[in-house]
Tab-separated table of C-alpha atoms in Angstrom:
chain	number	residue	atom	x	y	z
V	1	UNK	CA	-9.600	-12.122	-9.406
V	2	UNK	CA	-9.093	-8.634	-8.699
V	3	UNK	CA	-7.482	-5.659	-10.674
V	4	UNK	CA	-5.844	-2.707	-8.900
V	5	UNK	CA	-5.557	1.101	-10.112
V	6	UNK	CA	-3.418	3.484	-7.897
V	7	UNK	CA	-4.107	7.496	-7.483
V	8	UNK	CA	-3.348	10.377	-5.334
V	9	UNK	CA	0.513	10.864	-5.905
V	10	UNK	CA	2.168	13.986	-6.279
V	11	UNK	CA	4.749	16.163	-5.582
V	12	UNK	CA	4.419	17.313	-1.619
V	13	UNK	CA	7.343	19.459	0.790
V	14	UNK	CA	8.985	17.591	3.326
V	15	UNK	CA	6.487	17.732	6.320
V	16	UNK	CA	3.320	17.276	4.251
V	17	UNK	CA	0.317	14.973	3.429
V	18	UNK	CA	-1.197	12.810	0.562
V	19	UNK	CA	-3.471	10.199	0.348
V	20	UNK	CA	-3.252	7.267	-2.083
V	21	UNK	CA	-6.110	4.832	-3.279
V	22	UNK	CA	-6.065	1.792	-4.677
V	23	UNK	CA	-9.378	0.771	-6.840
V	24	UNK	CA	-10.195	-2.886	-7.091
V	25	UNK	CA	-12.186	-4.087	-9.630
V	26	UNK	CA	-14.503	-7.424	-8.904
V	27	UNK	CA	-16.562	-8.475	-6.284
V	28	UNK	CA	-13.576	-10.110	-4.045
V	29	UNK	CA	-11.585	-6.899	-3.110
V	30	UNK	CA	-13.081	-7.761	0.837
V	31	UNK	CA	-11.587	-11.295	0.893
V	32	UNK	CA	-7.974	-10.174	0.287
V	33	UNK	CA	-5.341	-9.182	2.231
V	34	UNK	CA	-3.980	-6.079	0.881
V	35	UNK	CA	-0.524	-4.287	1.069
V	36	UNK	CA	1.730	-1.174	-0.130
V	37	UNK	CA	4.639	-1.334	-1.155
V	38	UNK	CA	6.982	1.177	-2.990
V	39	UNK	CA	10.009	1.599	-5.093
V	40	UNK	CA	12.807	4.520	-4.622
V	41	UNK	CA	15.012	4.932	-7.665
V	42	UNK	CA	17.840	2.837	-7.676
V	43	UNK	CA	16.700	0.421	-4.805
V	44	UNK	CA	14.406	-2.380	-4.250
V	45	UNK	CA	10.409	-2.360	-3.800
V	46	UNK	CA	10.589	-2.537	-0.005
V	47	UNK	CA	7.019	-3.386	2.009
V	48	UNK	CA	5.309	-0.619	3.762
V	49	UNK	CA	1.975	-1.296	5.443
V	50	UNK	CA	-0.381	-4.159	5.278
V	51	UNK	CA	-4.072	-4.583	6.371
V	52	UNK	CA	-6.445	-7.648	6.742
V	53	UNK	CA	-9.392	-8.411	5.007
V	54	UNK	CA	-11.914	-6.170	7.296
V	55	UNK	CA	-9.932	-4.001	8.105
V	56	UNK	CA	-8.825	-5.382	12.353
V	57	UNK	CA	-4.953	-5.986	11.547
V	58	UNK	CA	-2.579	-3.288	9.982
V	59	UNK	CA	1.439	-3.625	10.020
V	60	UNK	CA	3.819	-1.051	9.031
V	61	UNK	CA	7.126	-1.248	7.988
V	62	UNK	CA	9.513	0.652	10.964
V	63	UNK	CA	9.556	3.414	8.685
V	64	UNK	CA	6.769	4.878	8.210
V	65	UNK	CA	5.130	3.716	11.811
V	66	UNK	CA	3.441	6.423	13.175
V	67	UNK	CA	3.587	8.498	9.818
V	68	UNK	CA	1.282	6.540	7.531
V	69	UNK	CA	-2.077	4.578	7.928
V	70	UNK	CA	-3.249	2.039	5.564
V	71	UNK	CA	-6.882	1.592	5.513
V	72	UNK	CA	-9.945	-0.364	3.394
V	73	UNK	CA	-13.448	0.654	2.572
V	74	UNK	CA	-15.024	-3.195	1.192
V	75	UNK	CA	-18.247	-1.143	0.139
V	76	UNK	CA	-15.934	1.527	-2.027
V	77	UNK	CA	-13.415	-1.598	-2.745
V	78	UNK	CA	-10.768	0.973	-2.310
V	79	UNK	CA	-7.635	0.434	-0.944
V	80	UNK	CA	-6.499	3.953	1.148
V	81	UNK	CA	-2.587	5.079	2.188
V	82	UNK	CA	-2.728	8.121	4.543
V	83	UNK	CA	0.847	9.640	4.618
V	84	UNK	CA	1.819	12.367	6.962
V	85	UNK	CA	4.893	14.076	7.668
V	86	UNK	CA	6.134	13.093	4.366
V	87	UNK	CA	10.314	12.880	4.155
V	88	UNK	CA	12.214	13.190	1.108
V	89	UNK	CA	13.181	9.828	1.487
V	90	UNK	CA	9.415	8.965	0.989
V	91	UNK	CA	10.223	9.842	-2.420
V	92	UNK	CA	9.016	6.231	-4.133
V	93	UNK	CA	6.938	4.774	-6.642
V	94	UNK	CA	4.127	3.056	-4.357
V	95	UNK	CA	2.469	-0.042	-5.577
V	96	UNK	CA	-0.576	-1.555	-3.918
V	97	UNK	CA	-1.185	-5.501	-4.127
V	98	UNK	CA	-3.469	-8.227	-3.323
V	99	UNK	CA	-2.161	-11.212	-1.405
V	100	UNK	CA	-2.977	-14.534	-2.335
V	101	UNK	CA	-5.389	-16.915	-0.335
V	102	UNK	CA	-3.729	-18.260	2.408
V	103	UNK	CA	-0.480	-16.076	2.357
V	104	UNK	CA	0.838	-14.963	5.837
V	105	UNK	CA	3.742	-13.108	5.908
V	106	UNK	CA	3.094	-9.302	5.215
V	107	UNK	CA	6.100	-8.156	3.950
V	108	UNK	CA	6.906	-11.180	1.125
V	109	UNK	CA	6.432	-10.099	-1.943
V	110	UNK	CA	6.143	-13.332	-3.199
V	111	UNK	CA	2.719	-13.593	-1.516
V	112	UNK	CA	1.326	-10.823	-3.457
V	113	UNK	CA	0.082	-11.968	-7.234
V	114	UNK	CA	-1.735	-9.135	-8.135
V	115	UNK	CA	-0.536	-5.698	-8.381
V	116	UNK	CA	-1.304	-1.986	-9.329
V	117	UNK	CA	0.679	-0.173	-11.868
V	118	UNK	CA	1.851	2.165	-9.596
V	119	UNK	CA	1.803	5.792	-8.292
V	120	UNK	CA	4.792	8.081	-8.261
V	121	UNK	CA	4.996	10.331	-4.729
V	122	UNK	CA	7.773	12.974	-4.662
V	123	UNK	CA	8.672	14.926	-1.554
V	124	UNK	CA	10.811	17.631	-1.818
V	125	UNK	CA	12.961	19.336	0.711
């Protein structure tokens, strides 16, 4: 099993950068399929980018394509979230998770069973 710790938010202006990281603890962090998610006050946790187990396959929610990049160091079992041009509607807590063997389907939450605690990112105008 793995257990994930979230860094790197902040407060940022509209236009600018941060970097998140997700820690795993264990020795499995490379077989998972990892995601971020995030949380906006008042609204849902809503999927935002999604990477396979090496590293080969990313997804990103419509979003945040061509503004973010998720990304996975196995030997650091770390867990990265570039995010560029940062919009105050960015403003979210963001969560990374672990999918569970065998899931599929990037954005179901349901196929994530282990989760960080969360990192709060606010962009201001």
């Amino acid at each position: 099993q793995v257990q994930l710790v979230e860094s790197g938010g902040g407060l940022v202006q509209a236009g600018g950068s941060l970097r998140l990281s997700c820690a795993a603890s264990g020795r499995t962090f490379s077989s998972y399929r990892m995601g971020w998610f995030r949380q906006a006050p008042g609204k849902e946790r809503e999927f935002v980018a999604g990477i396979s187990t090496l590293g080969r396959i990313t997804y990103y929610a419509d979003s945040v394509k061509g503004r973010f990049t998720i990304s996975r160091d196995n030997a650091k079992n770390t867990l990265y979230l570039q995010m560029n041009s940062l919009k105050p509607e960015d403003t979210a807590v963001y969560y990374c998770a672990a999918q569970r063997p065998g899931g599929y389907t990037w954005s179901d939450q349901s196929e994530y069973d282990r989760w960080g605690q969360g990192t709060q990112v606010t962009v201001s105008s």
